[in-house]
């Protein structure tokens, strides 16, 4: 696909050009084990929303991470690493006598991956129940980002509390950003997932979607169908990513197609969407055009998928022209 020839208007966050943006990301970070070229596994830390926060920071954005950790040495190490990355931690809560969840990544020769989780008692899943003040602390932020995986770690009653908060947050002028990241094994059933996603759709202003996840949830259909489904729920701007096939975006000014400038052979696609989101949001916070935001996201993701693990070394340049 190629970029549609037109003037790109961009749905800006109110006043974002004139001041520092306050953006919060709600989610979970876990201990990550990823295999190298040998049979050994490398220990790291990751999670879809944390990955987005780190790449947003590396691309020049300001972000606060909202989660809960344990009182163990792994949690302490996580906090230190996030601070080194420039990710804000003032809203991170500590749950006593608990440890973070763990996930293992298996990579196929073509770069695709499979995830295995051990997270049933992760402190992040108790954030809202044990620390209800966590949401009130971010009520005056400009934007809140969360994902389908964020929703999956909470109980139905906790999700209800989150939806109520997000509804009030939007009334106050805040923007809700949602990534449809979907892991089937994190949910008890497809009907539970559908109910949760339908509820968040009606509270979303900007949707950053993976076509792969849309197909997993709703079956085979076109990117155009996906766009229309989200727009009908009142979402202001929808971005649908479809790997090497490109991106379809839509907002009040129309639909716009973007090709992939330089298709690369991936080594590990673990954080492809997360890194795109981070770079996209960093550009959005600066008031950049839709085309610039998407191109920044594509460039960042292209660098990330050429390396193993969710977080690439800091020596890797993530900013394009």
mmCIF file of C-alpha atoms in Angstrom:
data_model
loop_
_atom_site.group_PDB
_atom_site.id
_atom_site.type_symbol
_atom_site.label_atom_id
_atom_site.label_comp_id
_atom_site.label_asym_id
_atom_site.label_seq_id
_atom_site.Cartn_x
_atom_site.Cartn_y
_atom_site.Cartn_z
ATOM 1 C CA UNK A 1 0.000 0.000 0.000
ATOM 2 C CA UNK A 2 1.069 3.574 -0.525
ATOM 3 C CA UNK A 3 0.294 6.752 1.353
ATOM 4 C CA UNK A 4 -2.912 8.328 0.084
ATOM 5 C CA UNK A 5 -2.182 11.709 -1.468
ATOM 6 C CA UNK A 6 -3.859 14.266 0.765
ATOM 7 C CA UNK A 7 -3.158 16.775 3.482
ATOM 8 C CA UNK A 8 -2.881 14.995 6.821
ATOM 9 C CA UNK A 9 -4.851 16.614 9.601
ATOM 10 C CA UNK A 10 -4.059 15.333 13.040
ATOM 11 C CA UNK A 11 -6.333 14.921 16.014
ATOM 12 C CA UNK A 12 -4.280 16.692 18.658
ATOM 13 C CA UNK A 13 -4.510 16.356 22.394
ATOM 14 C CA UNK A 14 -5.725 19.629 23.820
ATOM 15 C CA UNK A 15 -2.814 21.983 24.359
ATOM 16 C CA UNK A 16 -0.149 19.320 23.821
ATOM 17 C CA UNK A 17 1.937 21.596 21.621
ATOM 18 C CA UNK A 18 2.194 24.239 24.311
ATOM 19 C CA UNK A 19 3.085 22.264 27.425
ATOM 20 C CA UNK A 20 4.492 19.048 28.823
ATOM 21 C CA UNK A 21 2.031 16.217 28.415
ATOM 22 C CA UNK A 22 0.999 14.032 31.337
ATOM 23 C CA UNK A 23 0.546 10.489 30.040
ATOM 24 C CA UNK A 24 0.022 7.433 32.231
ATOM 25 C CA UNK A 25 0.269 3.799 31.174
ATOM 26 C CA UNK A 26 -1.568 1.151 33.205
ATOM 27 C CA UNK A 27 -0.323 -2.413 33.016
ATOM 28 C CA UNK A 28 1.993 -5.116 34.241
ATOM 29 C CA UNK A 29 5.702 -5.830 34.015
ATOM 30 C CA UNK A 30 6.927 -9.386 34.437
ATOM 31 C CA UNK A 31 10.173 -11.275 34.561
ATOM 32 C CA UNK A 32 11.017 -12.307 30.995
ATOM 33 C CA UNK A 33 12.915 -15.411 29.914
ATOM 34 C CA UNK A 34 13.899 -15.514 26.234
ATOM 35 C CA UNK A 35 16.016 -18.127 24.517
ATOM 36 C CA UNK A 36 19.234 -17.218 22.745
ATOM 37 C CA UNK A 37 21.016 -19.189 20.024
ATOM 38 C CA UNK A 38 21.894 -21.795 22.650
ATOM 39 C CA UNK A 39 19.637 -23.717 25.027
ATOM 40 C CA UNK A 40 20.189 -21.054 27.681
ATOM 41 C CA UNK A 41 17.505 -18.508 28.526
ATOM 42 C CA UNK A 42 18.248 -14.857 29.168
ATOM 43 C CA UNK A 43 16.553 -13.127 32.104
ATOM 44 C CA UNK A 44 15.048 -9.726 31.444
ATOM 45 C CA UNK A 45 11.941 -7.722 32.273
ATOM 46 C CA UNK A 46 9.004 -6.914 30.027
ATOM 47 C CA UNK A 47 5.303 -6.711 29.391
ATOM 48 C CA UNK A 48 3.404 -5.045 26.572
ATOM 49 C CA UNK A 49 2.570 -1.800 28.363
ATOM 50 C CA UNK A 50 5.994 -1.520 29.988
ATOM 51 C CA UNK A 51 7.601 -2.014 26.578
ATOM 52 C CA UNK A 52 5.483 0.811 25.200
ATOM 53 C CA UNK A 53 6.459 3.059 28.121
ATOM 54 C CA UNK A 54 10.170 2.416 27.590
ATOM 55 C CA UNK A 55 10.081 3.017 23.847
ATOM 56 C CA UNK A 56 7.961 6.120 24.359
ATOM 57 C CA UNK A 57 10.613 7.432 26.734
ATOM 58 C CA UNK A 58 13.497 6.506 24.428
ATOM 59 C CA UNK A 59 11.783 8.393 21.619
ATOM 60 C CA UNK A 60 11.605 11.561 23.702
ATOM 61 C CA UNK A 61 8.233 11.264 25.410
ATOM 62 C CA UNK A 62 7.284 11.685 29.073
ATOM 63 C CA UNK A 63 5.389 8.863 30.732
ATOM 64 C CA UNK A 64 4.393 7.517 34.150
ATOM 65 C CA UNK A 65 3.910 3.780 34.627
ATOM 66 C CA UNK A 66 1.007 2.695 36.832
ATOM 67 C CA UNK A 67 1.326 -0.805 38.272
ATOM 68 C CA UNK A 68 2.058 -2.833 41.396
ATOM 69 C CA UNK A 69 5.220 -4.780 42.189
ATOM 70 C CA UNK A 70 6.333 -7.028 45.031
ATOM 71 C CA UNK A 71 8.771 -6.376 47.863
ATOM 72 C CA UNK A 72 11.371 -8.744 46.400
ATOM 73 C CA UNK A 73 14.757 -8.173 44.756
ATOM 74 C CA UNK A 74 13.365 -8.629 41.218
ATOM 75 C CA UNK A 75 10.835 -5.856 41.805
ATOM 76 C CA UNK A 76 13.558 -3.558 43.147
ATOM 77 C CA UNK A 77 15.632 -4.237 40.054
ATOM 78 C CA UNK A 78 12.667 -3.443 37.832
ATOM 79 C CA UNK A 79 12.142 -0.077 39.502
ATOM 80 C CA UNK A 80 15.794 0.818 39.041
ATOM 81 C CA UNK A 81 15.755 -0.176 35.380
ATOM 82 C CA UNK A 82 12.619 1.827 34.659
ATOM 83 C CA UNK A 83 14.110 4.915 36.240
ATOM 84 C CA UNK A 84 17.252 4.452 34.168
ATOM 85 C CA UNK A 85 14.985 4.397 31.109
ATOM 86 C CA UNK A 86 13.333 7.668 32.093
ATOM 87 C CA UNK A 87 9.993 6.032 32.891
ATOM 88 C CA UNK A 88 8.219 7.640 35.846
ATOM 89 C CA UNK A 89 7.566 5.384 38.843
ATOM 90 C CA UNK A 90 5.765 7.646 41.314
ATOM 91 C CA UNK A 91 2.529 5.699 40.800
ATOM 92 C CA UNK A 92 4.084 2.249 41.255
ATOM 93 C CA UNK A 93 2.723 0.508 44.357
ATOM 94 C CA UNK A 94 4.452 -2.208 46.409
ATOM 95 C CA UNK A 95 2.433 -5.221 47.555
ATOM 96 C CA UNK A 96 4.077 -6.977 50.480
ATOM 97 C CA UNK A 97 4.929 -10.683 50.349
ATOM 98 C CA UNK A 98 4.485 -10.931 46.588
ATOM 99 C CA UNK A 99 6.660 -11.321 43.491
ATOM 100 C CA UNK A 100 6.109 -10.312 39.838
ATOM 101 C CA UNK A 101 4.701 -12.680 37.254
ATOM 102 C CA UNK A 102 6.950 -14.484 34.788
ATOM 103 C CA UNK A 103 6.691 -15.247 31.080
ATOM 104 C CA UNK A 104 8.843 -17.279 28.714
ATOM 105 C CA UNK A 105 9.225 -16.540 24.992
ATOM 106 C CA UNK A 106 9.796 -19.289 22.453
ATOM 107 C CA UNK A 107 10.938 -18.033 19.053
ATOM 108 C CA UNK A 108 10.334 -19.815 15.766
ATOM 109 C CA UNK A 109 12.918 -19.617 12.932
ATOM 110 C CA UNK A 110 10.742 -17.058 11.098
ATOM 111 C CA UNK A 111 10.801 -14.685 14.062
ATOM 112 C CA UNK A 112 7.303 -15.447 15.314
ATOM 113 C CA UNK A 113 6.946 -16.199 19.012
ATOM 114 C CA UNK A 114 4.937 -18.142 21.563
ATOM 115 C CA UNK A 115 4.357 -17.028 25.159
ATOM 116 C CA UNK A 116 4.084 -19.096 28.338
ATOM 117 C CA UNK A 117 2.885 -17.362 31.523
ATOM 118 C CA UNK A 118 3.175 -17.825 35.294
ATOM 119 C CA UNK A 119 1.251 -14.845 36.682
ATOM 120 C CA UNK A 120 -1.748 -16.052 38.718
ATOM 121 C CA UNK A 121 -0.684 -14.066 41.812
ATOM 122 C CA UNK A 122 1.061 -11.160 40.150
ATOM 123 C CA UNK A 123 0.840 -8.006 42.313
ATOM 124 C CA UNK A 124 -0.230 -5.980 39.264
ATOM 125 C CA UNK A 125 -3.590 -7.754 39.134
ATOM 126 C CA UNK A 126 -4.390 -6.386 42.618
ATOM 127 C CA UNK A 127 -3.399 -2.770 41.882
ATOM 128 C CA UNK A 128 -6.907 -1.303 41.818
ATOM 129 C CA UNK A 129 -8.308 -3.509 44.597
ATOM 130 C CA UNK A 130 -5.443 -3.045 47.059
ATOM 131 C CA UNK A 131 -4.534 0.517 46.074
ATOM 132 C CA UNK A 132 -7.766 2.249 44.948
ATOM 133 C CA UNK A 133 -6.019 5.613 45.183
ATOM 134 C CA UNK A 134 -3.967 4.632 42.126
ATOM 135 C CA UNK A 135 -6.688 5.767 39.742
ATOM 136 C CA UNK A 136 -7.469 8.964 41.610
ATOM 137 C CA UNK A 137 -3.788 9.924 41.368
ATOM 138 C CA UNK A 138 -3.972 10.073 37.568
ATOM 139 C CA UNK A 139 -7.429 11.615 37.142
ATOM 140 C CA UNK A 140 -5.963 14.931 35.937
ATOM 141 C CA UNK A 141 -3.577 13.443 33.374
ATOM 142 C CA UNK A 142 -3.958 14.266 29.693
ATOM 143 C CA UNK A 143 -4.077 10.673 28.519
ATOM 144 C CA UNK A 144 -4.187 7.109 29.798
ATOM 145 C CA UNK A 145 -2.942 4.134 27.788
ATOM 146 C CA UNK A 146 -3.884 0.524 28.469
ATOM 147 C CA UNK A 147 -4.128 -2.721 26.543
ATOM 148 C CA UNK A 148 -6.178 -5.860 26.207
ATOM 149 C CA UNK A 149 -3.598 -7.588 28.362
ATOM 150 C CA UNK A 150 -4.122 -4.935 31.042
ATOM 151 C CA UNK A 151 -7.820 -5.809 31.068
ATOM 152 C CA UNK A 152 -7.102 -9.544 31.179
ATOM 153 C CA UNK A 153 -5.251 -9.450 34.493
ATOM 154 C CA UNK A 154 -8.207 -7.933 36.368
ATOM 155 C CA UNK A 155 -11.374 -9.546 37.674
ATOM 156 C CA UNK A 156 -14.708 -8.484 36.187
ATOM 157 C CA UNK A 157 -15.490 -6.309 39.213
ATOM 158 C CA UNK A 158 -12.086 -4.627 38.973
ATOM 159 C CA UNK A 159 -12.614 -3.968 35.277
ATOM 160 C CA UNK A 160 -15.962 -2.383 36.140
ATOM 161 C CA UNK A 161 -14.209 0.003 38.548
ATOM 162 C CA UNK A 162 -11.678 0.821 35.839
ATOM 163 C CA UNK A 163 -14.393 1.496 33.233
ATOM 164 C CA UNK A 164 -16.232 3.794 35.629
ATOM 165 C CA UNK A 165 -13.035 5.724 36.241
ATOM 166 C CA UNK A 166 -12.223 6.006 32.526
ATOM 167 C CA UNK A 167 -15.720 7.271 31.797
ATOM 168 C CA UNK A 168 -15.277 10.062 34.344
ATOM 169 C CA UNK A 169 -11.744 10.679 33.087
ATOM 170 C CA UNK A 170 -13.051 11.366 29.585
ATOM 171 C CA UNK A 171 -15.714 13.721 30.932
ATOM 172 C CA UNK A 172 -12.880 15.696 32.529
ATOM 173 C CA UNK A 173 -11.242 16.033 29.102
ATOM 174 C CA UNK A 174 -8.796 13.134 29.255
ATOM 175 C CA UNK A 175 -8.024 10.863 26.319
ATOM 176 C CA UNK A 176 -8.149 7.068 26.547
ATOM 177 C CA UNK A 177 -5.758 5.134 24.303
ATOM 178 C CA UNK A 178 -6.284 1.405 23.824
ATOM 179 C CA UNK A 179 -4.129 -1.328 22.280
ATOM 180 C CA UNK A 180 -6.107 -4.487 21.455
ATOM 181 C CA UNK A 181 -3.241 -6.791 22.489
ATOM 182 C CA UNK A 182 -4.851 -10.191 22.982
ATOM 183 C CA UNK A 183 -3.565 -13.404 24.566
ATOM 184 C CA UNK A 184 -6.269 -16.089 24.573
ATOM 185 C CA UNK A 185 -4.812 -17.996 27.519
ATOM 186 C CA UNK A 186 -5.171 -14.923 29.740
ATOM 187 C CA UNK A 187 -8.965 -15.105 29.468
ATOM 188 C CA UNK A 188 -11.435 -17.700 30.737
ATOM 189 C CA UNK A 189 -13.428 -17.598 27.498
ATOM 190 C CA UNK A 190 -13.871 -15.711 24.243
ATOM 191 C CA UNK A 191 -17.194 -14.375 25.507
ATOM 192 C CA UNK A 192 -15.447 -12.816 28.519
ATOM 193 C CA UNK A 193 -12.926 -11.188 26.195
ATOM 194 C CA UNK A 194 -15.614 -9.903 23.838
ATOM 195 C CA UNK A 195 -17.569 -8.370 26.709
ATOM 196 C CA UNK A 196 -14.479 -6.606 28.079
ATOM 197 C CA UNK A 197 -13.371 -5.347 24.661
ATOM 198 C CA UNK A 198 -16.862 -4.120 23.761
ATOM 199 C CA UNK A 199 -16.935 -2.101 26.963
ATOM 200 C CA UNK A 200 -13.519 -0.529 26.440
ATOM 201 C CA UNK A 201 -14.334 0.282 22.796
ATOM 202 C CA UNK A 202 -17.022 2.665 24.000
ATOM 203 C CA UNK A 203 -14.485 4.427 26.234
ATOM 204 C CA UNK A 204 -11.648 4.724 23.711
ATOM 205 C CA UNK A 205 -10.540 7.883 21.889
ATOM 206 C CA UNK A 206 -7.477 6.510 20.090
ATOM 207 C CA UNK A 207 -7.263 2.825 19.133
ATOM 208 C CA UNK A 208 -3.885 1.295 18.226
ATOM 209 C CA UNK A 209 -4.837 -2.073 16.789
ATOM 210 C CA UNK A 210 -3.130 -5.182 15.499
ATOM 211 C CA UNK A 211 -4.934 -6.849 12.614
ATOM 212 C CA UNK A 212 -3.632 -10.198 13.872
ATOM 213 C CA UNK A 213 -5.403 -9.699 17.190
ATOM 214 C CA UNK A 214 -8.569 -8.467 15.477
ATOM 215 C CA UNK A 215 -8.687 -11.657 13.402
ATOM 216 C CA UNK A 216 -8.070 -13.797 16.485
ATOM 217 C CA UNK A 217 -11.039 -12.177 18.180
ATOM 218 C CA UNK A 218 -13.465 -11.701 15.299
ATOM 219 C CA UNK A 219 -12.376 -13.991 12.476
ATOM 220 C CA UNK A 220 -11.146 -13.113 9.009
ATOM 221 C CA UNK A 221 -12.214 -9.707 7.771
ATOM 222 C CA UNK A 222 -10.734 -6.653 6.095
ATOM 223 C CA UNK A 223 -8.858 -3.751 7.648
ATOM 224 C CA UNK A 224 -11.658 -1.499 6.411
ATOM 225 C CA UNK A 225 -14.220 -3.551 8.328
ATOM 226 C CA UNK A 226 -12.082 -3.283 11.450
ATOM 227 C CA UNK A 227 -11.811 0.488 11.059
ATOM 228 C CA UNK A 228 -15.568 0.902 10.628
ATOM 229 C CA UNK A 229 -16.357 -1.273 13.632
ATOM 230 C CA UNK A 230 -14.265 0.901 15.942
ATOM 231 C CA UNK A 231 -15.388 4.209 14.436
ATOM 232 C CA UNK A 232 -19.030 3.236 14.959
ATOM 233 C CA UNK A 233 -18.291 2.979 18.684
ATOM 234 C CA UNK A 234 -17.270 6.633 18.724
ATOM 235 C CA UNK A 235 -13.491 6.178 18.606
ATOM 236 C CA UNK A 236 -11.948 9.376 17.195
ATOM 237 C CA UNK A 237 -8.841 7.877 15.622
ATOM 238 C CA UNK A 238 -8.091 4.273 14.651
ATOM 239 C CA UNK A 239 -4.735 2.850 13.560
ATOM 240 C CA UNK A 240 -4.718 -0.730 12.218
ATOM 241 C CA UNK A 241 -1.299 -2.372 11.846
ATOM 242 C CA UNK A 242 -1.010 -5.364 9.538
ATOM 243 C CA UNK A 243 2.678 -6.282 9.528
ATOM 244 C CA UNK A 244 4.432 -6.059 6.166
ATOM 245 C CA UNK A 245 1.070 -5.351 4.495
ATOM 246 C CA UNK A 246 1.053 -1.840 5.912
ATOM 247 C CA UNK A 247 -1.234 0.340 7.995
ATOM 248 C CA UNK A 248 -4.726 1.728 7.578
ATOM 249 C CA UNK A 249 -5.594 4.776 9.678
ATOM 250 C CA UNK A 250 -8.802 6.738 10.048
ATOM 251 C CA UNK A 251 -10.006 9.850 11.815
ATOM 252 C CA UNK A 252 -12.528 12.624 11.179
ATOM 253 C CA UNK A 253 -10.676 13.605 7.999
ATOM 254 C CA UNK A 254 -10.929 10.216 6.318
ATOM 255 C CA UNK A 255 -8.998 6.994 5.832
ATOM 256 C CA UNK A 256 -5.302 6.892 5.000
ATOM 257 C CA UNK A 257 -3.116 4.020 3.838
ATOM 258 C CA UNK A 258 0.582 3.642 4.619
ATOM 259 C CA UNK A 259 2.970 1.133 3.154
ATOM 260 C CA UNK A 260 5.990 -0.287 4.986
ATOM 261 C CA UNK A 261 8.993 1.718 3.713
ATOM 262 C CA UNK A 262 11.609 -0.969 4.287
ATOM 263 C CA UNK A 263 10.402 -4.517 4.843
ATOM 264 C CA UNK A 264 12.925 -6.419 6.974
ATOM 265 C CA UNK A 265 13.276 -10.093 7.895
ATOM 266 C CA UNK A 266 12.420 -10.203 11.616
ATOM 267 C CA UNK A 267 14.562 -11.880 14.239
ATOM 268 C CA UNK A 268 12.015 -11.518 17.053
ATOM 269 C CA UNK A 269 8.620 -9.824 16.748
ATOM 270 C CA UNK A 270 7.954 -9.795 20.506
ATOM 271 C CA UNK A 271 7.656 -6.016 20.928
ATOM 272 C CA UNK A 272 6.851 -4.969 17.362
ATOM 273 C CA UNK A 273 3.495 -3.434 18.219
ATOM 274 C CA UNK A 274 4.623 -2.114 21.598
ATOM 275 C CA UNK A 275 7.586 -0.251 20.127
ATOM 276 C CA UNK A 276 5.422 1.166 17.334
ATOM 277 C CA UNK A 277 2.998 2.461 19.950
ATOM 278 C CA UNK A 278 5.767 4.073 21.980
ATOM 279 C CA UNK A 279 7.269 5.962 19.045
ATOM 280 C CA UNK A 280 3.828 6.878 17.696
ATOM 281 C CA UNK A 281 2.739 8.370 21.022
ATOM 282 C CA UNK A 282 6.025 10.213 21.507
ATOM 283 C CA UNK A 283 5.459 11.920 18.155
ATOM 284 C CA UNK A 284 1.795 12.544 18.930
ATOM 285 C CA UNK A 285 2.725 14.277 22.168
ATOM 286 C CA UNK A 286 4.818 16.691 20.114
ATOM 287 C CA UNK A 287 1.880 17.507 17.845
ATOM 288 C CA UNK A 288 3.362 15.792 14.791
ATOM 289 C CA UNK A 289 1.287 14.900 11.723
ATOM 290 C CA UNK A 290 -0.398 11.527 11.413
ATOM 291 C CA UNK A 291 2.077 10.535 8.720
ATOM 292 C CA UNK A 292 5.062 11.501 10.898
ATOM 293 C CA UNK A 293 3.661 9.596 13.885
ATOM 294 C CA UNK A 294 3.150 6.460 11.835
ATOM 295 C CA UNK A 295 6.522 6.679 10.101
ATOM 296 C CA UNK A 296 8.245 7.108 13.471
ATOM 297 C CA UNK A 297 6.373 4.086 14.767
ATOM 298 C CA UNK A 298 7.317 1.991 11.747
ATOM 299 C CA UNK A 299 10.986 2.950 11.961
ATOM 300 C CA UNK A 300 11.194 2.145 15.662
ATOM 301 C CA UNK A 301 9.454 -1.216 15.240
ATOM 302 C CA UNK A 302 11.719 -2.131 12.309
ATOM 303 C CA UNK A 303 14.788 -1.674 14.509
ATOM 304 C CA UNK A 304 13.306 -3.584 17.441
ATOM 305 C CA UNK A 305 12.303 -6.720 15.506
ATOM 306 C CA UNK A 306 15.888 -7.136 14.298
ATOM 307 C CA UNK A 307 16.974 -8.052 17.833
ATOM 308 C CA UNK A 308 15.937 -10.699 20.341
ATOM 309 C CA UNK A 309 13.989 -9.777 23.436
ATOM 310 C CA UNK A 310 11.357 -7.143 24.090
ATOM 311 C CA UNK A 311 13.788 -4.329 24.962
ATOM 312 C CA UNK A 312 16.706 -3.750 22.609
ATOM 313 C CA UNK A 313 20.067 -2.293 23.736
ATOM 314 C CA UNK A 314 20.137 1.467 24.193
ATOM 315 C CA UNK A 315 22.816 1.669 21.511
ATOM 316 C CA UNK A 316 20.170 0.925 18.859
ATOM 317 C CA UNK A 317 18.899 4.130 17.240
ATOM 318 C CA UNK A 318 15.107 4.248 17.250
ATOM 319 C CA UNK A 319 14.555 7.624 15.629
ATOM 320 C CA UNK A 320 14.253 8.022 11.873
ATOM 321 C CA UNK A 321 14.679 11.160 9.812
#
